[in-house]
Short mmCIF file of N, CA and C in Angstrom, two decimals:
data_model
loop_
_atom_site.label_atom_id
_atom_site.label_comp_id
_atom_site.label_asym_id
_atom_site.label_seq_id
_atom_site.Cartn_x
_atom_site.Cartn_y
_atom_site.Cartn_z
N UNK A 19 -75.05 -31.82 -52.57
CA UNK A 19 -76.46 -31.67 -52.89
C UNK A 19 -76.88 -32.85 -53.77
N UNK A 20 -77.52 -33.58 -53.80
CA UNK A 20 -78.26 -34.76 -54.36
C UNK A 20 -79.14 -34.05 -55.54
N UNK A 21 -79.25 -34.92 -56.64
CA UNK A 21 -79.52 -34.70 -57.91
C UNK A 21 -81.06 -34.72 -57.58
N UNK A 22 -81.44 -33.35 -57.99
CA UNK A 22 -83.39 -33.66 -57.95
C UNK A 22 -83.83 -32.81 -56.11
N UNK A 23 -82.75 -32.93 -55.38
CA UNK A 23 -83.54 -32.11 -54.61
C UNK A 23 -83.45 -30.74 -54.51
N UNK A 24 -84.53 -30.08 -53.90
CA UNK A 24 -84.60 -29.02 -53.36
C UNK A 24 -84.01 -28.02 -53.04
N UNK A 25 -82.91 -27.33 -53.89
CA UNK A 25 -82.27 -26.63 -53.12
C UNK A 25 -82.37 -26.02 -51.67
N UNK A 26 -81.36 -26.23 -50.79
CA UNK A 26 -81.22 -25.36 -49.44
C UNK A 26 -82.53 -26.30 -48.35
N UNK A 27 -83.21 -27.13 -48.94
CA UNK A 27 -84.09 -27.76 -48.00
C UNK A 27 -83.24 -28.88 -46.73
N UNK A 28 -81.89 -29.07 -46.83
CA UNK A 28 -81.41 -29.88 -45.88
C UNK A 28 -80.37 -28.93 -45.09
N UNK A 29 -80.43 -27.51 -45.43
CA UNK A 29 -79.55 -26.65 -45.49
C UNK A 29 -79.91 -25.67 -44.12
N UNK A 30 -78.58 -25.36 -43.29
CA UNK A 30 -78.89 -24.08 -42.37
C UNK A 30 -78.86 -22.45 -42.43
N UNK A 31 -79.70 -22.38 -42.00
CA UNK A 31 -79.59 -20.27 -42.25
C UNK A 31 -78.36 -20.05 -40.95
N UNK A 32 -77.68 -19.53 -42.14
CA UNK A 32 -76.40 -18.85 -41.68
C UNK A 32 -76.37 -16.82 -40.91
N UNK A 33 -75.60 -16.38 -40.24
CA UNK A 33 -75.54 -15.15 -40.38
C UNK A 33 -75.16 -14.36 -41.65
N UNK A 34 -75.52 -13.82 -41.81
CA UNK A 34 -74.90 -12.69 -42.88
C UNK A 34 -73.77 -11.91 -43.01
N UNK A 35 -73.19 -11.41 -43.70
CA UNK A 35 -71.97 -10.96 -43.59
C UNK A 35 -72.75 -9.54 -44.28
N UNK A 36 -72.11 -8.57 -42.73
CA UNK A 36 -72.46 -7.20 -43.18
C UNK A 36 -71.54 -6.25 -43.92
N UNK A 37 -71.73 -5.43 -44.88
CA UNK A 37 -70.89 -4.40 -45.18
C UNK A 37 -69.70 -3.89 -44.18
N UNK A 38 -68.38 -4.01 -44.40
CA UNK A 38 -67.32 -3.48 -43.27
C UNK A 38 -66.86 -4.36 -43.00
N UNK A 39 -67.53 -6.02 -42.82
CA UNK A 39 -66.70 -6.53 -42.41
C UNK A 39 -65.53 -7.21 -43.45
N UNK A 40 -64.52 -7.62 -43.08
CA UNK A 40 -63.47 -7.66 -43.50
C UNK A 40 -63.61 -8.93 -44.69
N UNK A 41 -63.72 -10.16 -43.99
CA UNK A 41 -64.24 -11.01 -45.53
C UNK A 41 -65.35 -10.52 -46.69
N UNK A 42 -65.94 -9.70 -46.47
CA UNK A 42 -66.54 -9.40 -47.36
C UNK A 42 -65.97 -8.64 -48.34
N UNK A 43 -64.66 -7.79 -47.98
CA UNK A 43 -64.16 -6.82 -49.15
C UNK A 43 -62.83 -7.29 -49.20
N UNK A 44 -62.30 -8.88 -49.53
CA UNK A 44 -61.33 -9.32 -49.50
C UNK A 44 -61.46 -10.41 -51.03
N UNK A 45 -60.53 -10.36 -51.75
CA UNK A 45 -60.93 -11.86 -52.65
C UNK A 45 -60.96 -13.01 -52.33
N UNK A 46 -61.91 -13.64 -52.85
CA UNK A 46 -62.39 -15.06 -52.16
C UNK A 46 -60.99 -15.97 -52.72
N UNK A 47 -61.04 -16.92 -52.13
CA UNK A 47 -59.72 -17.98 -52.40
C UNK A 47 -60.63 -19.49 -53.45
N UNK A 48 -59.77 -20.08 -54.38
CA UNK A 48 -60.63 -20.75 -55.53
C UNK A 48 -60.55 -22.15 -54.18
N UNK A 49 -61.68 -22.84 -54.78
CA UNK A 49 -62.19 -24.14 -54.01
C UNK A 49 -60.77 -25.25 -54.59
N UNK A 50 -60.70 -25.91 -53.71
CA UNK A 50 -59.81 -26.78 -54.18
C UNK A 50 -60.17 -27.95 -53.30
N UNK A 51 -60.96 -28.19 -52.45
CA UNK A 51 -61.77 -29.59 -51.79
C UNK A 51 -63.26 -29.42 -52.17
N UNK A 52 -63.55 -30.76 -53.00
CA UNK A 52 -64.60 -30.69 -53.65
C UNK A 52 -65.67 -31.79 -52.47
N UNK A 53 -65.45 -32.24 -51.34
CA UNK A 53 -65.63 -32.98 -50.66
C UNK A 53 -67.50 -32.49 -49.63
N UNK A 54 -67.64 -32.92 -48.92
CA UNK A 54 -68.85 -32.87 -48.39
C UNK A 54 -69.12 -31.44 -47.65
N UNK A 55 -67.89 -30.75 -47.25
CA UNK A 55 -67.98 -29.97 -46.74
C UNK A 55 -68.52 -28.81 -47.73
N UNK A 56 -68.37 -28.81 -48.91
CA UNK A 56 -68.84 -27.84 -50.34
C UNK A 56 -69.65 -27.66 -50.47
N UNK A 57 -70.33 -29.06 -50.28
CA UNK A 57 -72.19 -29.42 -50.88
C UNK A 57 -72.72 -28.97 -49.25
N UNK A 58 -72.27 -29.06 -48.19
CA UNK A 58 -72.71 -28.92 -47.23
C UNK A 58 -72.87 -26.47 -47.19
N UNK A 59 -72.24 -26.46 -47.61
CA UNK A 59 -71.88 -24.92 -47.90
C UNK A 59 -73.06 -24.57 -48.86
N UNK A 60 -73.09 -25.02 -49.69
CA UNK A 60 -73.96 -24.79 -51.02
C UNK A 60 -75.19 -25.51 -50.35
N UNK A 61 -75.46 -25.75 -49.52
CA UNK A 61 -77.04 -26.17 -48.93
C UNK A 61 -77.05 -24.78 -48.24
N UNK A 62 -76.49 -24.61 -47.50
CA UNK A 62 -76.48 -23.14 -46.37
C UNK A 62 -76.46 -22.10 -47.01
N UNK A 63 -75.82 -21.93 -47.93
CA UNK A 63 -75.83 -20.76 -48.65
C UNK A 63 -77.44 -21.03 -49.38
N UNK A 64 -78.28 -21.47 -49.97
CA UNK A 64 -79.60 -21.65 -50.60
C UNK A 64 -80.68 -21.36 -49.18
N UNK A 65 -80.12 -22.16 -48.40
CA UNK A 65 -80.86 -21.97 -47.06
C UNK A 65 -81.09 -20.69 -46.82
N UNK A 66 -79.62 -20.05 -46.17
CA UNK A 66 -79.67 -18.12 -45.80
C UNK A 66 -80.24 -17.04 -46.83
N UNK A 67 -80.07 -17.95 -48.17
CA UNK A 67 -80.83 -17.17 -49.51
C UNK A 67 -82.18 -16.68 -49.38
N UNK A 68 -82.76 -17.82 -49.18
CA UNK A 68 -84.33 -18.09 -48.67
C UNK A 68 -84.92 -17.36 -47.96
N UNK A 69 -84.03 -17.49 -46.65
CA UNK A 69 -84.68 -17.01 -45.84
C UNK A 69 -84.66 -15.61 -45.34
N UNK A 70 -83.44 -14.80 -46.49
CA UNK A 70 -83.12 -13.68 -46.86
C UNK A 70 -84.46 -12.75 -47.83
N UNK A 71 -84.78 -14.11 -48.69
CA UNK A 71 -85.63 -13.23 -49.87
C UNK A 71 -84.50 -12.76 -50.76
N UNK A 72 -83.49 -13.20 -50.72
CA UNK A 72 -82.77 -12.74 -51.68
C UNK A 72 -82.80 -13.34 -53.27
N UNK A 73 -82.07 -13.34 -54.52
CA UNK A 73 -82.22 -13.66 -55.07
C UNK A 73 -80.39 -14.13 -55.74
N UNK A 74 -79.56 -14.25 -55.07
CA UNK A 74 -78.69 -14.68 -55.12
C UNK A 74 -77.49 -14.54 -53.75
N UNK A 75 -76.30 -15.37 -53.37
CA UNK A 75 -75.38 -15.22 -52.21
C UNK A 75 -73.93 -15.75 -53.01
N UNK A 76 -73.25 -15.31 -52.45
CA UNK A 76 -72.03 -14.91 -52.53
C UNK A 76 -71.48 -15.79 -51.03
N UNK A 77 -70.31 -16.47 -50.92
CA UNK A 77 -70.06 -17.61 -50.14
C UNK A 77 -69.57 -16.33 -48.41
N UNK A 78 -68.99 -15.53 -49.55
CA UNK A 78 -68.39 -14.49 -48.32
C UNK A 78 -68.95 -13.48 -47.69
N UNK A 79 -70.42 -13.64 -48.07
CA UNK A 79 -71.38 -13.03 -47.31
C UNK A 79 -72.39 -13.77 -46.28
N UNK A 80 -71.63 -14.93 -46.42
CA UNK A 80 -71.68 -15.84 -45.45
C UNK A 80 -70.56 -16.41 -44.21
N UNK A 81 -69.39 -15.48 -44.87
CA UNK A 81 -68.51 -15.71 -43.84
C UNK A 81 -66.98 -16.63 -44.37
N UNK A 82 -67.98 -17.34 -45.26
CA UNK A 82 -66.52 -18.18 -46.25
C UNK A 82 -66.15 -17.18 -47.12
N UNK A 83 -64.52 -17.35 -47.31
CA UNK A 83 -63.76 -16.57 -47.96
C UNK A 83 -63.30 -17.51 -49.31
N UNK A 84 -64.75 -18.16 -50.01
CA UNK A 84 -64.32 -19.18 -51.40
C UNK A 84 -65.21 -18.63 -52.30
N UNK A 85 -64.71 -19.07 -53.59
CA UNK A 85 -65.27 -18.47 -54.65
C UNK A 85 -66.62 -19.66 -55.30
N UNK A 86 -67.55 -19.40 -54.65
CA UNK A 86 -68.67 -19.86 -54.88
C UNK A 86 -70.05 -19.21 -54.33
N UNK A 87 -70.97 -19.22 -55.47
CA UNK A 87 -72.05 -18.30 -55.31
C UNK A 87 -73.70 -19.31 -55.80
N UNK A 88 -74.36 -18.71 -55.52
CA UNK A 88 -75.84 -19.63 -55.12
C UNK A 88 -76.62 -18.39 -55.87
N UNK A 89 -77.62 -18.98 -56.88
CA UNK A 89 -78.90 -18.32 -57.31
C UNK A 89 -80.35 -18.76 -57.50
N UNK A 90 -81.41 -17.73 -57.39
CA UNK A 90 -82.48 -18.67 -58.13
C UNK A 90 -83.14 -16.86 -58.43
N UNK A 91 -83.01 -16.72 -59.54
CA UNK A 91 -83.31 -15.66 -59.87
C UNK A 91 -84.14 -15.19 -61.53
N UNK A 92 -84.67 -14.85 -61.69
CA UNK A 92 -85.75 -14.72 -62.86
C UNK A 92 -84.74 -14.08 -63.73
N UNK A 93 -84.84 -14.05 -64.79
CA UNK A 93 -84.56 -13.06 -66.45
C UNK A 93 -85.55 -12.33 -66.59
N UNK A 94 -85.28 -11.13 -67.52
CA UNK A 94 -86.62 -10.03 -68.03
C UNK A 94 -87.18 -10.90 -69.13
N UNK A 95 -87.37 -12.24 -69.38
CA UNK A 95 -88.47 -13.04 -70.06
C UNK A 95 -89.29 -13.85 -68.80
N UNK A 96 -88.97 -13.68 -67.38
CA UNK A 96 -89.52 -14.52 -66.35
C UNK A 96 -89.14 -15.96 -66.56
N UNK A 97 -88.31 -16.28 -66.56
CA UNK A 97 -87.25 -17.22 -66.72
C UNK A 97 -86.90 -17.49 -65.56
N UNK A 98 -87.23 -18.66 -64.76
CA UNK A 98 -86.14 -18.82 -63.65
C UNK A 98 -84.75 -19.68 -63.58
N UNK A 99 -84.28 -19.01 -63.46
CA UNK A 99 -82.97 -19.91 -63.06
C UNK A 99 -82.35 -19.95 -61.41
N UNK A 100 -82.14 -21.26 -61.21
CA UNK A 100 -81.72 -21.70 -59.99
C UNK A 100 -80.26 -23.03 -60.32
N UNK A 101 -79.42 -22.32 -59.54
CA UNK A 101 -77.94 -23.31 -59.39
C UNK A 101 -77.06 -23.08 -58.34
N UNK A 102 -76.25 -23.10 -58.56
CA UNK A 102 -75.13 -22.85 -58.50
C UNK A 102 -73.41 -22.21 -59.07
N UNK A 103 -72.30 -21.99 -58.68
CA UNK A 103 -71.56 -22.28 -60.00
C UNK A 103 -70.21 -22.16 -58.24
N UNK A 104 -69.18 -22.86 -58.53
CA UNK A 104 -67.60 -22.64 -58.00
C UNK A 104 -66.78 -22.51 -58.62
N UNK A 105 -65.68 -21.58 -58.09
CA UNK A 105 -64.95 -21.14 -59.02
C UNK A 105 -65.08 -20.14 -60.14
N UNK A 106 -66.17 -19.60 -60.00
CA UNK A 106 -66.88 -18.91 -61.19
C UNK A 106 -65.98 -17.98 -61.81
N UNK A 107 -66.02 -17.43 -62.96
CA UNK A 107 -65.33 -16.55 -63.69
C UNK A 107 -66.50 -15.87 -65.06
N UNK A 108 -66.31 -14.45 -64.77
CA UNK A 108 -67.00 -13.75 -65.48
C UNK A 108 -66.28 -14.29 -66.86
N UNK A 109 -67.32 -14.59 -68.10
CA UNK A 109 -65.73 -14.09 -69.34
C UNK A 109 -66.95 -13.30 -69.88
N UNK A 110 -67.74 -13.24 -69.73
CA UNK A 110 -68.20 -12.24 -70.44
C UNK A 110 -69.31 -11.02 -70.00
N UNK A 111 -69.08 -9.98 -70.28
CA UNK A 111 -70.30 -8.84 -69.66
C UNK A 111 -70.24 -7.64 -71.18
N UNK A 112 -71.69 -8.05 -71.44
CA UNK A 112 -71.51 -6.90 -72.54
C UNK A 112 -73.28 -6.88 -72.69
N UNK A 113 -73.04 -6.17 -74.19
CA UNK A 113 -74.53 -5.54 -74.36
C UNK A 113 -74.73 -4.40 -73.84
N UNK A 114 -76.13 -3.69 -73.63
CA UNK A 114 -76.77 -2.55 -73.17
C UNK A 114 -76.26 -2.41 -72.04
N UNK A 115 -75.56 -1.09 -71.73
CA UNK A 115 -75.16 -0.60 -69.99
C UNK A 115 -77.09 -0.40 -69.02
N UNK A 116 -77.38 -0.72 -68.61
CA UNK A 116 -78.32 -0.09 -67.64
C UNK A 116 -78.24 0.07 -66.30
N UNK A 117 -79.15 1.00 -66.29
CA UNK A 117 -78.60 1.45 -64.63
C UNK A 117 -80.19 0.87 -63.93
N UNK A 118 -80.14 -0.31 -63.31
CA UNK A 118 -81.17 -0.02 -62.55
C UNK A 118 -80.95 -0.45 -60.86
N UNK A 119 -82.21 -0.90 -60.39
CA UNK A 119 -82.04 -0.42 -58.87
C UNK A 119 -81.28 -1.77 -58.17
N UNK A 120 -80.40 -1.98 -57.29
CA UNK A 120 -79.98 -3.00 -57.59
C UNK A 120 -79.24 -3.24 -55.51
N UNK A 121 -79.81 -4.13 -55.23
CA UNK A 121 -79.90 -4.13 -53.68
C UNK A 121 -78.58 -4.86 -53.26
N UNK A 122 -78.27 -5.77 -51.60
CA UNK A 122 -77.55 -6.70 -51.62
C UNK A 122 -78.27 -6.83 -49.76
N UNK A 123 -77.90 -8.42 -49.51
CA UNK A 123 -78.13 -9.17 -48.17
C UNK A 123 -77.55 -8.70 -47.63
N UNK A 124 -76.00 -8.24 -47.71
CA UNK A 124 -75.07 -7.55 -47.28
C UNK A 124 -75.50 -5.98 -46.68
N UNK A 125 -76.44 -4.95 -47.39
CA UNK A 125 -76.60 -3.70 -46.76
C UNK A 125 -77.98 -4.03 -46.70
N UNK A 126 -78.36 -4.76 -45.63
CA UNK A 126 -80.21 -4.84 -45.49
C UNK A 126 -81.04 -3.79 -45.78
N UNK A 127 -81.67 -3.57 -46.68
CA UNK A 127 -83.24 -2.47 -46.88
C UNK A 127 -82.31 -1.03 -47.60
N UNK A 128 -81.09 -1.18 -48.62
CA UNK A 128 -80.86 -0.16 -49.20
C UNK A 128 -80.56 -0.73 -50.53
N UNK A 129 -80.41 0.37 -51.29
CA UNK A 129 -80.63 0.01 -52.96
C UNK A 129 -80.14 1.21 -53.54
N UNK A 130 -79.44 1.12 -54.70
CA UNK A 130 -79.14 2.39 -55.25
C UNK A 130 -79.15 1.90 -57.27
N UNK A 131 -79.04 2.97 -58.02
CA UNK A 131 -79.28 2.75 -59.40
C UNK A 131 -77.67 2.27 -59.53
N UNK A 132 -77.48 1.04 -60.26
CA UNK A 132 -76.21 0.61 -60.50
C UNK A 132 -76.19 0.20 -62.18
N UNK A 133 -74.90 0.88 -62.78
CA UNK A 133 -74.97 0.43 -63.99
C UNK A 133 -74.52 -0.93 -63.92
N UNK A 134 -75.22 -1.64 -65.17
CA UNK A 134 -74.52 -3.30 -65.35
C UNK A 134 -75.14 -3.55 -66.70
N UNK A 135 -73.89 -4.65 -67.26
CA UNK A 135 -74.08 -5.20 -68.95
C UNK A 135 -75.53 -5.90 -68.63
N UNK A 136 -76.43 -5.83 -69.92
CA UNK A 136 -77.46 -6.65 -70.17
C UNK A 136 -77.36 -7.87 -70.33
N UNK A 137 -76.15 -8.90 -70.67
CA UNK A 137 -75.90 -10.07 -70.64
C UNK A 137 -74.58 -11.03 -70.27
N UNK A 138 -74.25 -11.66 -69.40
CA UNK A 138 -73.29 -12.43 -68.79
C UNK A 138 -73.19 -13.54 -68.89
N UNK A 139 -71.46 -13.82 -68.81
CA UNK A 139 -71.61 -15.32 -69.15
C UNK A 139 -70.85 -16.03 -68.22
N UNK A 140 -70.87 -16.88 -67.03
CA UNK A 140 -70.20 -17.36 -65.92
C UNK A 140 -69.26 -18.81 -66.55
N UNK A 141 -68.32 -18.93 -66.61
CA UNK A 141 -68.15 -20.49 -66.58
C UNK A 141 -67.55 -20.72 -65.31
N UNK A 142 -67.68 -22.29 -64.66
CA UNK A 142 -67.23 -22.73 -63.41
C UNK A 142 -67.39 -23.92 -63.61
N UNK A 143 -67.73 -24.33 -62.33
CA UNK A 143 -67.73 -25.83 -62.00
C UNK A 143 -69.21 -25.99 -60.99
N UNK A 144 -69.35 -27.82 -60.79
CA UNK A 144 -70.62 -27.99 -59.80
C UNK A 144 -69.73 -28.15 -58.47
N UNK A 145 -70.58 -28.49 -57.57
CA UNK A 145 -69.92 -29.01 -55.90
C UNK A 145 -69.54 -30.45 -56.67
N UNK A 146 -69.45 -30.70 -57.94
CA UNK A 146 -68.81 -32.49 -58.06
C UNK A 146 -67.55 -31.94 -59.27
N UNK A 147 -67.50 -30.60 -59.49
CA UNK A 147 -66.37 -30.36 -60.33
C UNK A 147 -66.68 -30.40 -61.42
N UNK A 148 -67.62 -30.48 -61.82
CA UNK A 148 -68.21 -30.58 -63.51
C UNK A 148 -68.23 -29.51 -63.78
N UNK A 149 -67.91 -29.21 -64.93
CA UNK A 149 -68.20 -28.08 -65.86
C UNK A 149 -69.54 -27.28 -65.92
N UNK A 150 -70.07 -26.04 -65.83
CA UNK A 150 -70.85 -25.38 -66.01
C UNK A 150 -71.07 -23.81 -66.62
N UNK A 151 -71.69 -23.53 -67.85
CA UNK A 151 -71.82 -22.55 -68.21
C UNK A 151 -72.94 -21.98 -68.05
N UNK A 152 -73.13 -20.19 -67.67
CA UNK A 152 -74.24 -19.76 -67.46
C UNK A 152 -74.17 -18.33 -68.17
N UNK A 153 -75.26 -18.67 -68.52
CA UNK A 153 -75.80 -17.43 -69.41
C UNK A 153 -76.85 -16.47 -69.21
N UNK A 154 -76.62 -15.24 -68.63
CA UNK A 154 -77.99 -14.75 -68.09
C UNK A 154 -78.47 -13.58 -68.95
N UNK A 155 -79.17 -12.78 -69.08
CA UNK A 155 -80.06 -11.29 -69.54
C UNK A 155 -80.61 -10.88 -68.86
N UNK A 156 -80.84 -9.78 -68.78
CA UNK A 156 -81.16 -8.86 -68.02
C UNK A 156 -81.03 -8.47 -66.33
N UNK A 157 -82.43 -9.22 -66.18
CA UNK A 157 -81.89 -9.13 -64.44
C UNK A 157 -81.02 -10.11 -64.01
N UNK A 158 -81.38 -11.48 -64.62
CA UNK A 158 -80.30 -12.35 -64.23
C UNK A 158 -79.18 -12.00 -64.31
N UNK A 159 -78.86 -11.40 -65.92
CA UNK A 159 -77.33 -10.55 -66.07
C UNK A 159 -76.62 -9.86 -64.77
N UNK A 160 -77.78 -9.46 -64.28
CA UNK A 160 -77.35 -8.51 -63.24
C UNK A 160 -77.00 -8.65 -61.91
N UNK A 161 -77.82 -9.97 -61.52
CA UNK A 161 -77.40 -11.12 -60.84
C UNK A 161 -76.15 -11.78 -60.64
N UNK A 162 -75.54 -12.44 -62.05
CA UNK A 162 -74.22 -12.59 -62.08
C UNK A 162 -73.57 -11.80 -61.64
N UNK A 163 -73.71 -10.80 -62.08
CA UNK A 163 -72.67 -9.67 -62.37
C UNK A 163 -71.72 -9.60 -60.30
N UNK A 164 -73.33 -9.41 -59.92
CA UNK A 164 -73.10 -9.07 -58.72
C UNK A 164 -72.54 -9.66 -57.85
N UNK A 165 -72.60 -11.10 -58.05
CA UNK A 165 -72.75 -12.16 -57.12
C UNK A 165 -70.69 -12.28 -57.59
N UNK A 166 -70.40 -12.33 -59.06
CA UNK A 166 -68.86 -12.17 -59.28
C UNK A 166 -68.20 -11.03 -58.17
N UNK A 167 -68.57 -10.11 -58.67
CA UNK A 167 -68.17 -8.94 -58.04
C UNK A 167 -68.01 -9.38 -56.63
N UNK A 168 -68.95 -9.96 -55.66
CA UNK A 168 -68.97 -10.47 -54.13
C UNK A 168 -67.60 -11.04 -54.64
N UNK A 169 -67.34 -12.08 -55.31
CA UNK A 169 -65.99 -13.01 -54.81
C UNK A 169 -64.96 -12.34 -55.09
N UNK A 170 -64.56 -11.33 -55.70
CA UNK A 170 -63.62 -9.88 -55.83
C UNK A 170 -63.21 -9.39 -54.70
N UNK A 171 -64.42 -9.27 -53.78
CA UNK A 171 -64.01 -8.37 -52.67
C UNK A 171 -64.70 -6.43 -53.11
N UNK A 172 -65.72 -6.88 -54.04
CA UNK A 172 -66.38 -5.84 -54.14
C UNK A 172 -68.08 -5.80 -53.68
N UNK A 173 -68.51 -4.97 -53.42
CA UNK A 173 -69.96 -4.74 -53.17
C UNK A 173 -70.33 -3.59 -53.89
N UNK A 174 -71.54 -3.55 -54.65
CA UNK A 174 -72.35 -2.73 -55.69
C UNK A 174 -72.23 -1.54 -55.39
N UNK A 175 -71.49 -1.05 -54.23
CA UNK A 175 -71.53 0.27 -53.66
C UNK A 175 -70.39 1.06 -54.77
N UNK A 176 -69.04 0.37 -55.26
CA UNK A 176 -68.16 0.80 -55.51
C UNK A 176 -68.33 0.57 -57.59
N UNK A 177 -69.87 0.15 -57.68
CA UNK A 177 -69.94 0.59 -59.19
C UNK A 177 -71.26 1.42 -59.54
N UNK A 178 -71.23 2.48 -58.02
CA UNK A 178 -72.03 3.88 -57.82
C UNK A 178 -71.07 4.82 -58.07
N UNK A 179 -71.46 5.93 -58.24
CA UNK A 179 -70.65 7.12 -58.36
C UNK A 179 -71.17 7.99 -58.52
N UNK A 180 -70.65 9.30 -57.93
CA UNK A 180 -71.32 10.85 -57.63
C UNK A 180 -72.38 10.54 -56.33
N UNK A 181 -73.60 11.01 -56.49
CA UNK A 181 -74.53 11.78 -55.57
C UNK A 181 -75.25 9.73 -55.05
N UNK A 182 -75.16 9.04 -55.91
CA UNK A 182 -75.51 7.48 -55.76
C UNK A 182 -74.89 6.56 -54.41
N UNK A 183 -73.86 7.16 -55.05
CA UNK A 183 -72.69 6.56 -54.04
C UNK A 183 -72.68 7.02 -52.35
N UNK A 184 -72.43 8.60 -52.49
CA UNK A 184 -72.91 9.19 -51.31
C UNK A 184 -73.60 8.84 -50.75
N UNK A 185 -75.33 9.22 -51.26
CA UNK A 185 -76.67 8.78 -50.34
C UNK A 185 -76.46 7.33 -49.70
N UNK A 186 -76.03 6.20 -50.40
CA UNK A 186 -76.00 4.96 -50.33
C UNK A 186 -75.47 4.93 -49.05
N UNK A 187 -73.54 5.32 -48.92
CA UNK A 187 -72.87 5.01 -47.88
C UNK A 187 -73.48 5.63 -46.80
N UNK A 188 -73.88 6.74 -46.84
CA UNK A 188 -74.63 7.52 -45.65
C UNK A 188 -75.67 6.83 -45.05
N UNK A 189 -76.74 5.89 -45.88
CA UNK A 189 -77.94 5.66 -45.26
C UNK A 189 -76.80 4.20 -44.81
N UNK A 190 -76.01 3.60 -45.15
CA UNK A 190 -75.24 2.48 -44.70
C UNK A 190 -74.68 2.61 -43.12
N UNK A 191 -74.11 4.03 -43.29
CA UNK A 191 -73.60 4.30 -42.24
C UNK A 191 -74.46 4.46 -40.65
N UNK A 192 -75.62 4.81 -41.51
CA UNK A 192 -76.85 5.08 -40.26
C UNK A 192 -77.74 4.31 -39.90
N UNK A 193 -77.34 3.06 -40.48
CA UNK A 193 -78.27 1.74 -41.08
C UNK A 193 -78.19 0.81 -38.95
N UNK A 194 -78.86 0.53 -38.76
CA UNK A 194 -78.81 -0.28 -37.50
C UNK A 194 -77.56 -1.43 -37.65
N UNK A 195 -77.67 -2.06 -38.47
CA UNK A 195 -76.34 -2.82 -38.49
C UNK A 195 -75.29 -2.10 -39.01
N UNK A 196 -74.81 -0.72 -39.31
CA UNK A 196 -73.88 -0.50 -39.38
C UNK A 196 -72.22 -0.63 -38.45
N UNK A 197 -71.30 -1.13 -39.67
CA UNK A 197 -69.98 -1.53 -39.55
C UNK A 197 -68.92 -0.64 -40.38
N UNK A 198 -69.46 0.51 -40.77
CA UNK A 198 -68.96 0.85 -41.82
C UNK A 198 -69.38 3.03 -41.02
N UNK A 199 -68.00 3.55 -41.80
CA UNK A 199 -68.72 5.23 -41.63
C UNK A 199 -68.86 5.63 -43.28
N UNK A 200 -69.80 6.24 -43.78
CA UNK A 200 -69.70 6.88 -44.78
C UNK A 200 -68.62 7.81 -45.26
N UNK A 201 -67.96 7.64 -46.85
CA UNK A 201 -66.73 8.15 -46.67
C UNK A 201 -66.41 8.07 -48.46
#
């Protein structure tokens, strides 16, 4: 990605990676070619973002099984933030637990109340290997949170529980793109 442009503007919309399928609930593998093919990833991933309406992607909801994730997502001060990060690593999740409504590209048009820390802290790297720290609140917090969790091999479904969890997998299960049975 070239310094100053546009995110995802030279970039292709990719398919999505639905709930069930197998890279998606697998841990992503750390980047270790920092080469054209990265920046070429990190355009596509901003691209499928876009054109998702989403507000962050996860590499393996694109089909790559690497630990790199794409955002452009507001804070509860209306703050935008837009990057990147590879390699990412939570070190920090703390503050206020809240539960709010909290979606993914992955289960199109469902949402359930998910608890998550009020503030996160990512460190990683750029597509050139540089160092990067990120610091989010609130929704952004929640953002991170999620987008880590993707390179785990987790989806927001599995930090529901009781009657949350249920409804969720069920309407998943009955969902037109379903890949998955409720369970």
């Amino acid at each position: 990605m070239r310094h100053g442009s546009i995110p995802g503007a030279s970039g292709r919309v990719r398919p999505l990676t639905l709930l069930g399928e197998p890279v998606l609930h697998q841990p992503c593998a750390q980047v270790t070619d920092f080469g054209p093919g990265l920046a070429r990833l990190v355009e596509d991933m901003f691209a499928t973002m876009y054109a998702a309406q989403g507000v962050g992607l996860a590499a393996n909801q694109v089909g790559e099984g690497l630990r790199v994730f794409v955002f452009d997502c507001e804070d509860d001060d209306d703050v935008r933030h837009v990057g990147h990060v590879v390699n990412p690593r939570l070190v920090e999740a703390d503050g206020e637990v809240i539960r709010g409504p909290e979606g993914c590209l992955s289960l199109p048009g469902l949402e359930a109340g998910t608890p998550r820390f009020d503030h996160a802290r990512v460190e990683g790297v750029d597509v050139n290997g540089e160092p990067v720290v990120i610091h989010g609140t609130g929704w952004f917090a929640r953002c991170l949170q999620h987008e880590c969790d993707h390179l785990e091999g987790r989806t927001y479904t599995e930090r529901v529980s009781g009657w949350r969890r249920r409804r969720v997998l069920r309407q998943a299960a009955r969902a037109p793109w379903a890949r998955v049975t409720a369970g």
